[in-house]
Each structure stands twice: as C-alpha cells, then as structure tokens.
PDB file of C-alpha atoms in Angstrom:
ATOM      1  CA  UNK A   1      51.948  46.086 -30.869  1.00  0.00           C
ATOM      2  CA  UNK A   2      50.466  43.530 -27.852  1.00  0.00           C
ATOM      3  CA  UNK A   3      50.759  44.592 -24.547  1.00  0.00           C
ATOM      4  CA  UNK A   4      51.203  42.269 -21.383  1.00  0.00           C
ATOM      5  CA  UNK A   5      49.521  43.677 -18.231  1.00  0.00           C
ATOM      6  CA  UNK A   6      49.964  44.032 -14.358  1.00  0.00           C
ATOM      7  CA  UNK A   7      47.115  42.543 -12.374  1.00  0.00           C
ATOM      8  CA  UNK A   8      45.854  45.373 -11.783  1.00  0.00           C
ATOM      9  CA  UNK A   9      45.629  46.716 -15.215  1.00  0.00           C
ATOM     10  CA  UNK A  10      44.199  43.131 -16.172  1.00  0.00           C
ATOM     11  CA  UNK A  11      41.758  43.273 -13.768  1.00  0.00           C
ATOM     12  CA  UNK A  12      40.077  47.045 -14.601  1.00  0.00           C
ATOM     13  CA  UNK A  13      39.899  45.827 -18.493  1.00  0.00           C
ATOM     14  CA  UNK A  14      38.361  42.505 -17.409  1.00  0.00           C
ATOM     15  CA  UNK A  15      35.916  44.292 -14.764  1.00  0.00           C
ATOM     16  CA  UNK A  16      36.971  41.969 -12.395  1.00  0.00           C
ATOM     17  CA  UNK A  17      39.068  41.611  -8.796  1.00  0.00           C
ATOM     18  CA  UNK A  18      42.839  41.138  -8.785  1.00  0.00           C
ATOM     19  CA  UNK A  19      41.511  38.243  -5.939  1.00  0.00           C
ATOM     20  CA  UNK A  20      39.133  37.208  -8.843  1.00  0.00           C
ATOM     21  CA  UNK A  21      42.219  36.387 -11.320  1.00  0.00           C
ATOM     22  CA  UNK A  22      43.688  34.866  -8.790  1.00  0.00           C
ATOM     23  CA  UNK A  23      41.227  32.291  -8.014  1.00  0.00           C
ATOM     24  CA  UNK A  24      41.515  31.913 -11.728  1.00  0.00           C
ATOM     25  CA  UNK A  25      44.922  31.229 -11.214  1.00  0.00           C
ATOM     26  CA  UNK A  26      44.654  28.845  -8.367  1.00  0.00           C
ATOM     27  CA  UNK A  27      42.061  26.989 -10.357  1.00  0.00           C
ATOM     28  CA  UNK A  28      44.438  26.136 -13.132  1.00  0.00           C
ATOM     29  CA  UNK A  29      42.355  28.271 -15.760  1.00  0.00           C
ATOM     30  CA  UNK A  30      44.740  30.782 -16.717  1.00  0.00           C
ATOM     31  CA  UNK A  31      48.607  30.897 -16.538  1.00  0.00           C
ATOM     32  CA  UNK A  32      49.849  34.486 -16.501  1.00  0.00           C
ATOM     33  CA  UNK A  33      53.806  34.925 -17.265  1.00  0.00           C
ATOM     34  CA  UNK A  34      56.009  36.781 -14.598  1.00  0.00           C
ATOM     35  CA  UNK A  35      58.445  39.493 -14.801  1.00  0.00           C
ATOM     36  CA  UNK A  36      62.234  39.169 -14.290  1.00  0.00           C
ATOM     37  CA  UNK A  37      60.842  40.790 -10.639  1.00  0.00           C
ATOM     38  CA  UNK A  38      58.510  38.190 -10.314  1.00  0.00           C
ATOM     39  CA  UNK A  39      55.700  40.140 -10.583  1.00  0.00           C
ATOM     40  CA  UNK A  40      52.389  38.636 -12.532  1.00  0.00           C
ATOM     41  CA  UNK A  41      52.575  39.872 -16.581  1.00  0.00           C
ATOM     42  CA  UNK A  42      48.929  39.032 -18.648  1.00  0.00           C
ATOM     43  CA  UNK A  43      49.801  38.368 -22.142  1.00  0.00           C
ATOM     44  CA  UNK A  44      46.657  38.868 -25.130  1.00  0.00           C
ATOM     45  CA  UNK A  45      46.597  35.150 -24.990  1.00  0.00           C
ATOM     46  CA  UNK A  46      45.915  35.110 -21.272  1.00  0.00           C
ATOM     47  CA  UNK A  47      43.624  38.124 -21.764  1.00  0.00           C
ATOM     48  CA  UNK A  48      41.490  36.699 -24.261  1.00  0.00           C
ATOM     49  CA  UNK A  49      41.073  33.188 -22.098  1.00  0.00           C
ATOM     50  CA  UNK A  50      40.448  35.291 -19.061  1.00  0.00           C
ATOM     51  CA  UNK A  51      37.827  36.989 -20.790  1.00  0.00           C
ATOM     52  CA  UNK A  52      35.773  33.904 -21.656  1.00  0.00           C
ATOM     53  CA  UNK A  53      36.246  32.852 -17.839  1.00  0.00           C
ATOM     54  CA  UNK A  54      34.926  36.092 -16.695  1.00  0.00           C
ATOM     55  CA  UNK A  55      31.896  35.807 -19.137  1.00  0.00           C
ATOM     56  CA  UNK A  56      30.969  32.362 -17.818  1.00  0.00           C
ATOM     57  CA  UNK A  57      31.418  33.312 -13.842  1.00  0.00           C
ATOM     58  CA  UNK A  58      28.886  36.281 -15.169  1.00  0.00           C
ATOM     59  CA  UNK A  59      26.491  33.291 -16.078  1.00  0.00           C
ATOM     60  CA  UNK A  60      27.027  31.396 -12.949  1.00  0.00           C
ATOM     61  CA  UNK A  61      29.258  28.582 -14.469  1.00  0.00           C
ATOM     62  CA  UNK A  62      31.284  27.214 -11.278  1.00  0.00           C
ATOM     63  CA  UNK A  63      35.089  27.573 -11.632  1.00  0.00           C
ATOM     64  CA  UNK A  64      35.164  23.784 -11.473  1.00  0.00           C
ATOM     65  CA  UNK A  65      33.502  23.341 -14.718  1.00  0.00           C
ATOM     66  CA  UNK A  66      34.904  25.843 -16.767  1.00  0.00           C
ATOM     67  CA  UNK A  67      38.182  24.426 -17.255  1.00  0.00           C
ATOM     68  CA  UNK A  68      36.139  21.496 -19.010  1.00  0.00           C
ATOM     69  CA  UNK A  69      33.782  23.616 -21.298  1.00  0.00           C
ATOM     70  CA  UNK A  70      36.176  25.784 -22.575  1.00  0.00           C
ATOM     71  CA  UNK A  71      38.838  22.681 -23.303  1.00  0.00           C
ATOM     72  CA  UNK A  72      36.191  20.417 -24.572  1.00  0.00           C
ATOM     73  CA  UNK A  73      32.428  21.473 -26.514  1.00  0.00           C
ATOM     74  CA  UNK A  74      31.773  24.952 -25.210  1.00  0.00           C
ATOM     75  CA  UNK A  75      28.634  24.509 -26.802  1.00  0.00           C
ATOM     76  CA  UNK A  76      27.180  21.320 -25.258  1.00  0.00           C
ATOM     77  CA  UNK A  77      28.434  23.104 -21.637  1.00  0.00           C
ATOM     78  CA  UNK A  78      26.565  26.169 -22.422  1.00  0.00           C
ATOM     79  CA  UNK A  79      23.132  24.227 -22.961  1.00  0.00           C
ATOM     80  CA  UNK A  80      24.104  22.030 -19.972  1.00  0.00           C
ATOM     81  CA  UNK A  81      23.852  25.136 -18.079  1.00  0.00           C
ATOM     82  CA  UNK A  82      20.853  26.934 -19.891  1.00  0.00           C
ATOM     83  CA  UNK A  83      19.300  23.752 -18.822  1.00  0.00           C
ATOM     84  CA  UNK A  84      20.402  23.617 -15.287  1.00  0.00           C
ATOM     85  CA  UNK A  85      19.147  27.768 -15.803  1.00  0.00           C
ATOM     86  CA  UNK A  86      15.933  26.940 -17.054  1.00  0.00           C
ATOM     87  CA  UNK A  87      15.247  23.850 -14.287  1.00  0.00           C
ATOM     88  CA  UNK A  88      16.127  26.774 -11.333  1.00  0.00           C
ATOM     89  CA  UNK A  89      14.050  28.997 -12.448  1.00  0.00           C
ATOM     90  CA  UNK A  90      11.060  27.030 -12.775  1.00  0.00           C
ATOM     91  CA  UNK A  91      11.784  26.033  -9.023  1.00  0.00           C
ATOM     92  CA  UNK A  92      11.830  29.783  -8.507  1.00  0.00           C
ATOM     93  CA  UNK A  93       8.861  30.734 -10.328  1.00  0.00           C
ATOM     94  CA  UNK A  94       6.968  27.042  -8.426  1.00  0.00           C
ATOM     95  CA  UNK A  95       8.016  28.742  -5.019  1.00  0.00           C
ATOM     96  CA  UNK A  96       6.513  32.365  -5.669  1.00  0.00           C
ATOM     97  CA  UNK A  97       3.549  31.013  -6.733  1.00  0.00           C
ATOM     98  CA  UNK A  98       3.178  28.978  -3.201  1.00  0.00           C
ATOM     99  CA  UNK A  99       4.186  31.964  -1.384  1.00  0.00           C
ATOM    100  CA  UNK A 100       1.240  33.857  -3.182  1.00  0.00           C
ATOM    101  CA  UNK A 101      -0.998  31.229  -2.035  1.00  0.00           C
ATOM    102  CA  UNK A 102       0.396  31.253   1.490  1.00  0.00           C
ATOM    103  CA  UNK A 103       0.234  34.950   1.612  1.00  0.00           C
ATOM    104  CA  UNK A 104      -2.721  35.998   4.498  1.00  0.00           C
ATOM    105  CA  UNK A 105      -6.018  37.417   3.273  1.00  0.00           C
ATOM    106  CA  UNK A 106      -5.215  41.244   3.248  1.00  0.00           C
ATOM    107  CA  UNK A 107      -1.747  40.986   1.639  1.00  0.00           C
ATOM    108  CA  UNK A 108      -3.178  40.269  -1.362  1.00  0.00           C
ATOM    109  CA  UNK A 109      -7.312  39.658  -1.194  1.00  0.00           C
ATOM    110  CA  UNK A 110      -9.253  38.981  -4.178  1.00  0.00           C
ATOM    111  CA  UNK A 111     -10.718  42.083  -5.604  1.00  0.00           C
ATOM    112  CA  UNK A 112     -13.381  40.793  -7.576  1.00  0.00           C
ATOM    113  CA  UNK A 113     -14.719  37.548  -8.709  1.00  0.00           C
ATOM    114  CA  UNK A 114     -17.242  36.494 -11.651  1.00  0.00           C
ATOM    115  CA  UNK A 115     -18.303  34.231 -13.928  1.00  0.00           C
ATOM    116  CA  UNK A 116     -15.972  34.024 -17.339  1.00  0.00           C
ATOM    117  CA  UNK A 117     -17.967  35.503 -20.030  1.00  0.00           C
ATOM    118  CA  UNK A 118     -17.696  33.693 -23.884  1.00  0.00           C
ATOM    119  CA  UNK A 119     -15.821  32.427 -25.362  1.00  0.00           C
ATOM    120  CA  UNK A 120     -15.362  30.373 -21.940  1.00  0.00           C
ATOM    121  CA  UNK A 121     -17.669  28.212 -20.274  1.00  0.00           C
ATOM    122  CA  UNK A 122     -18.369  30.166 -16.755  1.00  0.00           C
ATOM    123  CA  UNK A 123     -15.729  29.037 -15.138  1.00  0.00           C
ATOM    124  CA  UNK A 124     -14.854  31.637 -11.547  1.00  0.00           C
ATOM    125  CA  UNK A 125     -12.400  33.943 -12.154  1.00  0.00           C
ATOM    126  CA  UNK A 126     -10.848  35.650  -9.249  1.00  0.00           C
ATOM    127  CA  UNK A 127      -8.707  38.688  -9.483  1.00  0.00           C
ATOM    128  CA  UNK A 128      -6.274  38.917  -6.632  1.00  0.00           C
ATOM    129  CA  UNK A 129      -5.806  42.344  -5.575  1.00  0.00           C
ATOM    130  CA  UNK A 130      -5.422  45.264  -8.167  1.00  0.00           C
ATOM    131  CA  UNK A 131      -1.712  46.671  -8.545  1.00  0.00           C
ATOM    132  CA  UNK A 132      -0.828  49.899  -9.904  1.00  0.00           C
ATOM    133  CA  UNK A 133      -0.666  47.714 -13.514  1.00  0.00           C
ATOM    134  CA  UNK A 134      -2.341  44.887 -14.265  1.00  0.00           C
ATOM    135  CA  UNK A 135      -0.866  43.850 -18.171  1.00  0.00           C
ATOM    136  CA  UNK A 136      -3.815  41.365 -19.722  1.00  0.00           C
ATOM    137  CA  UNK A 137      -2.655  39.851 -23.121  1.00  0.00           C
ATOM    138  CA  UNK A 138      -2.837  36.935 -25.212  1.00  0.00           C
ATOM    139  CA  UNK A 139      -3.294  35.553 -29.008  1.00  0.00           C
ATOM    140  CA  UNK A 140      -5.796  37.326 -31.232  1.00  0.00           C
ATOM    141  CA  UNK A 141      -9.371  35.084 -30.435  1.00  0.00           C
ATOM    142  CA  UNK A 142      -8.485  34.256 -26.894  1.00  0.00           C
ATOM    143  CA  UNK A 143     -11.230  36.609 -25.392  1.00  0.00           C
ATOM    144  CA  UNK A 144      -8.834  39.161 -23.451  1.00  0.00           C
ATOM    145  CA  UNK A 145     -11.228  41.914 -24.835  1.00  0.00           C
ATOM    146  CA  UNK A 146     -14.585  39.974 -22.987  1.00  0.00           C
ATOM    147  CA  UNK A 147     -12.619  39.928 -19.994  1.00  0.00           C
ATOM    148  CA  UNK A 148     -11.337  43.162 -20.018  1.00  0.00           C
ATOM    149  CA  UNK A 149     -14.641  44.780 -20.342  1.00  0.00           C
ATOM    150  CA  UNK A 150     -15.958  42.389 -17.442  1.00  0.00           C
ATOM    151  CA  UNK A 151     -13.429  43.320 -15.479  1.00  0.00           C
ATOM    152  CA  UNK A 152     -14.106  47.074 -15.917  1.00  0.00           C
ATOM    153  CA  UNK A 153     -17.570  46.345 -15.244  1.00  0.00           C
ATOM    154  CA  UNK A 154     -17.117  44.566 -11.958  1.00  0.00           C
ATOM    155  CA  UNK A 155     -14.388  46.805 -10.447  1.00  0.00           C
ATOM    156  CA  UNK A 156     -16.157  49.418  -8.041  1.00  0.00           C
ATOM    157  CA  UNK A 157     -15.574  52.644  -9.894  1.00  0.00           C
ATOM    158  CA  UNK A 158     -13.785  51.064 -13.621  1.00  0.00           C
ATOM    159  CA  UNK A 159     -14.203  51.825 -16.269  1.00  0.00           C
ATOM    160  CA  UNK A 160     -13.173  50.894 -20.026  1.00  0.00           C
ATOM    161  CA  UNK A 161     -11.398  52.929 -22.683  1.00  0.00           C
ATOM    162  CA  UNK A 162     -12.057  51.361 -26.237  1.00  0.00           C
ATOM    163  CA  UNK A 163     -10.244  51.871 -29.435  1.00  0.00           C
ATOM    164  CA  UNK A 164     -12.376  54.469 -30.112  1.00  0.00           C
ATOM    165  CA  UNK A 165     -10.771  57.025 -27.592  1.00  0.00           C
ATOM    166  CA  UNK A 166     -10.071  60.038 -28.620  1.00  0.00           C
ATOM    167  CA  UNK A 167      -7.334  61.691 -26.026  1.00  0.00           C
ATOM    168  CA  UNK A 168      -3.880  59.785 -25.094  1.00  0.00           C
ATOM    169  CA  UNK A 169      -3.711  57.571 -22.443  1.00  0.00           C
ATOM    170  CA  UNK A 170      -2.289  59.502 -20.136  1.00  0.00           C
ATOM    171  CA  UNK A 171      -5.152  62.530 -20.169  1.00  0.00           C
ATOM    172  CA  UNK A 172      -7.444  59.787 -19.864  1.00  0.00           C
ATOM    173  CA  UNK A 173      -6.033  58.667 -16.578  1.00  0.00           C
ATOM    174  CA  UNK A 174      -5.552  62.096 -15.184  1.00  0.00           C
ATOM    175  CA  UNK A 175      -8.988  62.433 -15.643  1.00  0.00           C
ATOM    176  CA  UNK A 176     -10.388  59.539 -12.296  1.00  0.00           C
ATOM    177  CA  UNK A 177      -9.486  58.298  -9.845  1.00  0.00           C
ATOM    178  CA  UNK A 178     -11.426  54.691 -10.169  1.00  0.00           C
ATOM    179  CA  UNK A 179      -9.757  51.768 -11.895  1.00  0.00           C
ATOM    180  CA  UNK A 180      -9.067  52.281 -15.988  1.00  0.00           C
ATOM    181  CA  UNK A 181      -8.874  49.397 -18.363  1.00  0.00           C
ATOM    182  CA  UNK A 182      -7.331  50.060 -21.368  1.00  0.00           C
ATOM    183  CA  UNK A 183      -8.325  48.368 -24.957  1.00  0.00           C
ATOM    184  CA  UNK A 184      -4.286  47.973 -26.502  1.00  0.00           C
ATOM    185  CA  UNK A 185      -2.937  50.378 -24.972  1.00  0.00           C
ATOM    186  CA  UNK A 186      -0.137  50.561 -27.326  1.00  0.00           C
ATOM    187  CA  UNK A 187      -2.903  51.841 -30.237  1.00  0.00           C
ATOM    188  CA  UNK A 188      -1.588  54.448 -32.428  1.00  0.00           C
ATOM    189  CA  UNK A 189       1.522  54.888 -31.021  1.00  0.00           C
ATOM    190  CA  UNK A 190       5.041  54.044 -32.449  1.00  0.00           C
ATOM    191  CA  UNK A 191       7.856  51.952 -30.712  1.00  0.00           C
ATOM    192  CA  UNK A 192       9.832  54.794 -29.620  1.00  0.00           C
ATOM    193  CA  UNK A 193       6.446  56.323 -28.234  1.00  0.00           C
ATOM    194  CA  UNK A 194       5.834  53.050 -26.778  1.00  0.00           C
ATOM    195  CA  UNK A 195       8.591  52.403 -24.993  1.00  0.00           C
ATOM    196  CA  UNK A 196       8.266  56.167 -22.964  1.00  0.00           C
ATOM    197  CA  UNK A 197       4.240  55.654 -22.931  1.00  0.00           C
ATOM    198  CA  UNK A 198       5.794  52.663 -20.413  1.00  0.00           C
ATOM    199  CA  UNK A 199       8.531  54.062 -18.536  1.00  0.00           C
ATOM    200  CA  UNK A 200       6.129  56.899 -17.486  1.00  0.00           C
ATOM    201  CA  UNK A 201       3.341  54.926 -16.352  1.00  0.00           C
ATOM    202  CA  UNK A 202       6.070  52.628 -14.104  1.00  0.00           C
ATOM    203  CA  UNK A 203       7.234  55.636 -12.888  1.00  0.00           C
ATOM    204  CA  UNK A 204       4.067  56.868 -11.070  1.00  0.00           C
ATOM    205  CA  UNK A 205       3.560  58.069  -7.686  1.00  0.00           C
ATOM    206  CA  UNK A 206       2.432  55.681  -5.178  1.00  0.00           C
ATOM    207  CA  UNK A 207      -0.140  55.208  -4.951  1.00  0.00           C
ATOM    208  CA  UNK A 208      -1.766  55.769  -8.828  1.00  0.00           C
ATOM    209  CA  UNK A 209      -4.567  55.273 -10.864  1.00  0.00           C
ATOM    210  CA  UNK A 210      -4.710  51.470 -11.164  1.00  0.00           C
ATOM    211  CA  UNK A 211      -4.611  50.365 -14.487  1.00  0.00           C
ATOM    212  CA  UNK A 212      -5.835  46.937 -16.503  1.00  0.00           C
ATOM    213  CA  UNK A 213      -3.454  47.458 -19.302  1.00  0.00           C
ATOM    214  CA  UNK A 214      -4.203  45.375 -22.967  1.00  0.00           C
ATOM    215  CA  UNK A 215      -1.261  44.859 -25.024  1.00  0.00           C
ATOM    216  CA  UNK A 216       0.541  42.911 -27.372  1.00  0.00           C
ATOM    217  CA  UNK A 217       2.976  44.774 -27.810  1.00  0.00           C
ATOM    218  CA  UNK A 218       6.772  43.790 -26.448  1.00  0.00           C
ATOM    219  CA  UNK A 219       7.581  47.243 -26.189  1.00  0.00           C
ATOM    220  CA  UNK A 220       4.527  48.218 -24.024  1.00  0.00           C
ATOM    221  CA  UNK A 221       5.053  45.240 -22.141  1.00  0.00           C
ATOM    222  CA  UNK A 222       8.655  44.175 -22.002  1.00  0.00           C
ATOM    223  CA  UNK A 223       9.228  41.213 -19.685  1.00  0.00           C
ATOM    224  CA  UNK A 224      12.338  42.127 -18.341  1.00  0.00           C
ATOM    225  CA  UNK A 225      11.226  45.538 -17.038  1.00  0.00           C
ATOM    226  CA  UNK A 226       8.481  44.158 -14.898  1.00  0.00           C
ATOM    227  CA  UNK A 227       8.729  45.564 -11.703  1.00  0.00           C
ATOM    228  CA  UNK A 228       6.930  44.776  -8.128  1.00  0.00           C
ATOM    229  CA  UNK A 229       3.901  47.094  -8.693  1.00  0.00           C
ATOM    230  CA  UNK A 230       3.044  44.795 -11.842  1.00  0.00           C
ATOM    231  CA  UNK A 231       1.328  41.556 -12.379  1.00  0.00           C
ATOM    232  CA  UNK A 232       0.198  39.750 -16.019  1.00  0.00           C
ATOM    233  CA  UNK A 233      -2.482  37.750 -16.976  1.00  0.00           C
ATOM    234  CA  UNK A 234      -2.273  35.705 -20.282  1.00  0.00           C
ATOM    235  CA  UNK A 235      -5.931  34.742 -21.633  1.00  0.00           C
ATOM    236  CA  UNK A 236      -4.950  31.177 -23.300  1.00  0.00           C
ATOM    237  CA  UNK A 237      -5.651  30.400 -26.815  1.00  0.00           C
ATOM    238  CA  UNK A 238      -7.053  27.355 -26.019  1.00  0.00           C
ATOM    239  CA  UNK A 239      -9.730  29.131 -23.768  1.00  0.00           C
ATOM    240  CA  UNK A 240      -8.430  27.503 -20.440  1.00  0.00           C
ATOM    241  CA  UNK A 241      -9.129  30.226 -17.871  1.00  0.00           C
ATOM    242  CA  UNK A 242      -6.852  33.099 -17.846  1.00  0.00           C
ATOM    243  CA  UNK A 243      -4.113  32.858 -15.830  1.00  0.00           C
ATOM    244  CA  UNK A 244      -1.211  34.714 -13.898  1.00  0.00           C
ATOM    245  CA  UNK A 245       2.108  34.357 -14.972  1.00  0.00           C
ATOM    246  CA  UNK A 246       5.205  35.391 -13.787  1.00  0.00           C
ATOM    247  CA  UNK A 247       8.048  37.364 -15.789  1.00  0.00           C
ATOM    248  CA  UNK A 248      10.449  34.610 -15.317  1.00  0.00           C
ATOM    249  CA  UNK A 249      11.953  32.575 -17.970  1.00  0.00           C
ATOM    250  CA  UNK A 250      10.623  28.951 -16.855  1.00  0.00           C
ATOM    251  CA  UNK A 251       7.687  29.893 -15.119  1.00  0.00           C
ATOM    252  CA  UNK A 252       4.263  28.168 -16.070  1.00  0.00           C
ATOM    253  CA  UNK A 253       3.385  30.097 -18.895  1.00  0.00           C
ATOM    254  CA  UNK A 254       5.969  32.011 -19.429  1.00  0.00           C
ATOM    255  CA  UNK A 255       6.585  30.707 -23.241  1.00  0.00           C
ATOM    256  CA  UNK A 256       3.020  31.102 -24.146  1.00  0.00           C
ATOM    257  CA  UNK A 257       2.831  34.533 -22.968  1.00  0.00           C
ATOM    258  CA  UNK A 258       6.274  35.549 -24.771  1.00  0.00           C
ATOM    259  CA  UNK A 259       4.627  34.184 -28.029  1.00  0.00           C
ATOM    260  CA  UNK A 260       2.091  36.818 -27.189  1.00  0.00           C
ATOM    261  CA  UNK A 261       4.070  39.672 -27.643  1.00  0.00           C
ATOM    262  CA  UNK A 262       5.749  41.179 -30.344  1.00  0.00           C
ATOM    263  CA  UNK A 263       7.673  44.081 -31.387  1.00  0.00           C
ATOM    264  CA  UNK A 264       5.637  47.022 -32.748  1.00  0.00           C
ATOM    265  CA  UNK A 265       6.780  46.771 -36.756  1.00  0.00           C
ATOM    266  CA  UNK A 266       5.605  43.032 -36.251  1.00  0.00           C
ATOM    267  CA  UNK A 267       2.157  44.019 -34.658  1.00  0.00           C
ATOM    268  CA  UNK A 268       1.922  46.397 -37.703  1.00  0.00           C
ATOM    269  CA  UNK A 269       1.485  44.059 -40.052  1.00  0.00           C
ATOM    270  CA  UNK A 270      -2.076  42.766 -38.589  1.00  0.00           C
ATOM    271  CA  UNK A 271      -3.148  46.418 -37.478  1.00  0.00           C
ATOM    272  CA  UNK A 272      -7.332  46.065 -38.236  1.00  0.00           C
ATOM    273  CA  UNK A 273      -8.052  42.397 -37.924  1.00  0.00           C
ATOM    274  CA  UNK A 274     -10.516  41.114 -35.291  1.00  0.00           C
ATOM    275  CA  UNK A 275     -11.684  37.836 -34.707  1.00  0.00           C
ATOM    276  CA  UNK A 276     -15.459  37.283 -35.759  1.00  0.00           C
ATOM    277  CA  UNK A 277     -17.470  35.289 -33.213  1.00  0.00           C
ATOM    278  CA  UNK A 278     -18.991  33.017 -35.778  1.00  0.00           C
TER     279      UNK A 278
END
C-alpha cells in the first residue's frame, strides 16, 4: 500500500534538506499535497519526481533548467550538460597546468633532464620533480619501456626492476631507499591483488620510496583514485614526446591515456606480446 510522507520523512529517504524540497517547491518542480492540518503530505508520485530533481542538483543541473529537461527531452538536457561538464573541466585542467608552470623553481624543480632515447628523435625531456608515484603508461610500441629504463638510469640512486624479478613489489621496495622504477607493475598479479597492491602503496608514509610505476592496468592505475602525491605520464603512440596528464575528464590527454588502460581480464588476453623494433 503507498505511503504519503511528512517533509521530514521525505527528506531522510531523498538524502536531502526539508529547505532543499522547499526550494523545490518554490521553483514550481514539485507539488506536494497537504493535510486537512495543512501540513505538507509527499505522495509516490511526488517522491519519484523529487527523486529525479535530487539526482540532477547531484550533477549540478541549476533548478532553473530542470523543470525544462525533465518536461521536455531529458536526454538532449543531459548531454547539454555533459557538454557544459566536459567544456569546465577542460578550463580546469588548462588552469592547473598554468599554475604548474607558474609554480617557483623549488616547488616543483626538474629532477632530471635527457635526451629521448628511440623510438623518438632526441627531443629534451624534463621530469619535474619526483612524487611518491610517478604512473608511466601508454599503447603497446610507444617506448614507455626506453624511457623507463632512462629514467632509472638518470635518477641519482634508481634503479629498474624488469619482468624478470623474482620477489613482489613491495620486498623490492623495502629493500632502498633510492628511486625504483617498476617494469608493469601489475605483472603476475590478479585484479583483486591489484587493486590492494595500489591502495597500499597510496597509503605510504611520508615521505616513501619514490616510485616510477609502469602499468596498463585500470586497476593498478585507476583514474579516479589519483591522489596529490601522484602524477602520470602517457608515452604517445604516435611518438610525440611523453607527456603529463592530468586525471581529469577533459584534460589534454586525458582520452588517450584512458584508452591506455584496461581492466586486468582485458590485459590478459595479450599477456606475452612485445613489440619488435624492426
């Protein structure tokens, strides 16, 4: 049997303020029914519209235009938004990357700086300071394992791990102190394993072991968990110089390096190839 609802009551299932269904209200979005008291009654009807409402405040839809989505094309209002999404957070990701540039020599120095080994053509690379993880990834061909082993080789004190290791990870880095660059890190390891392999080396003490992290793997390196002690740098498949990109739907290279990744069952299925210099 349907149930109408106080305010109140509406509000806890909805996870919202009583003030929130009343701008709601006030908006002309919802029209809840009254009691012979006078007091506010929410009906499933009213429920289930209030619901959508709350879902699209959640996304950041304006009050304004969510009268209009949800009585015309939700759809086409949705991808207006995802749009309007997508445009922001380029602007977002634009500004970060000026800040970085603005940023005084100290805050974030280069570390190193060499000449990009085949299959580029010598072009500088510069790698701006070393955080507790540095991911490196991109398409099978693109070079990351060149520059991962130059990178090992130019850090004072790195050195490079190979698919040939034969301890974890983990007893690997408890074993220096210098800089350790890792060939896939995600190498013999399920997704489940995967997935704690990453939580544990986020959850470090400051300050760690710094690590230069290879992966392909989505569960290794899951975008959304990228915290402040990270940074990424996607090798191109087009050999263009590697690059820094930020975790941010939008940001310059940001689709490229998603294509990168993949979930472990996925990266299964090409275990063993390598791409032959010809």
């Amino acid at each position: 049997m349907s149930r109408n609802l106080s305010a109140s009551q509406a509000a806890a299932v909805l996870g919202v303020s009583v003030k929130a269904l009343r701008l709601y209200e006030r908006a002309g979005l919802i029209a809840p029914g009254r009691t012979a008291a006078g007091w506010r009654i929410y009906a499933p009807d009213a429920m289930a519209r209030a619901r959508e409402i709350a879902a699209l405040r959640g996304l950041g839809v304006a009050l304004r235009e969510i009268g209009p989505m949800l009585d015309a094309d939700p759809g086409a209002g949705l991808a207006r938004h995802e749009a309007r999404l997508r445009s922001e957070a380029g602007r977002i990701a634009e500004a970060i990357g000026r800040l970085r540039a603005m940023r005084p020599a100290g805050g974030e120095a280069t570390t190193i700086a060499f000449d990009l080994p085949w299959p580029w053509g010598g072009e500088r690379f510069e790698l701006r300071g070393l955080p507790p993880i540095l991911w490196l990834t991109g398409p099978l061909g693109s070079g990351k394992t060149r520059l991962a082993m130059r990178i090992a080789e130019s850090l004072p004190g790195g050195h490079f791990v190979g698919l040939d290791r034969d301890r974890p990870v983990e007893a690997l880095i408890a074993e220096g102190e210098g800089p350790l660059v890792v060939d896939m890190v995600e190498e013999g390891l399920d997704a489940e394993e995967q997935v704690a392999l990453a939580a544990r080396l986020r959850a470090r003490p400051v300050p760690a072991r710094p690590l230069v992290l290879m992966t392909r793997s989505s569960a290794m390196l899951d975008l959304g968990m990228v915290g402040a002690g990270e940074a990424i740098i996607l090798c191109p498949a087009n050999h263009s110089p590697p690059v820094y990109v930020d975790p941010v739907p939008g940001a310059p290279g940001y689709e490229a390096l998603a294509t990168c990744l993949a979930a472990p069952e996925v990266r299964a299925r090409t275990a063993g190839v390598i791409a032959i210099r010809s």
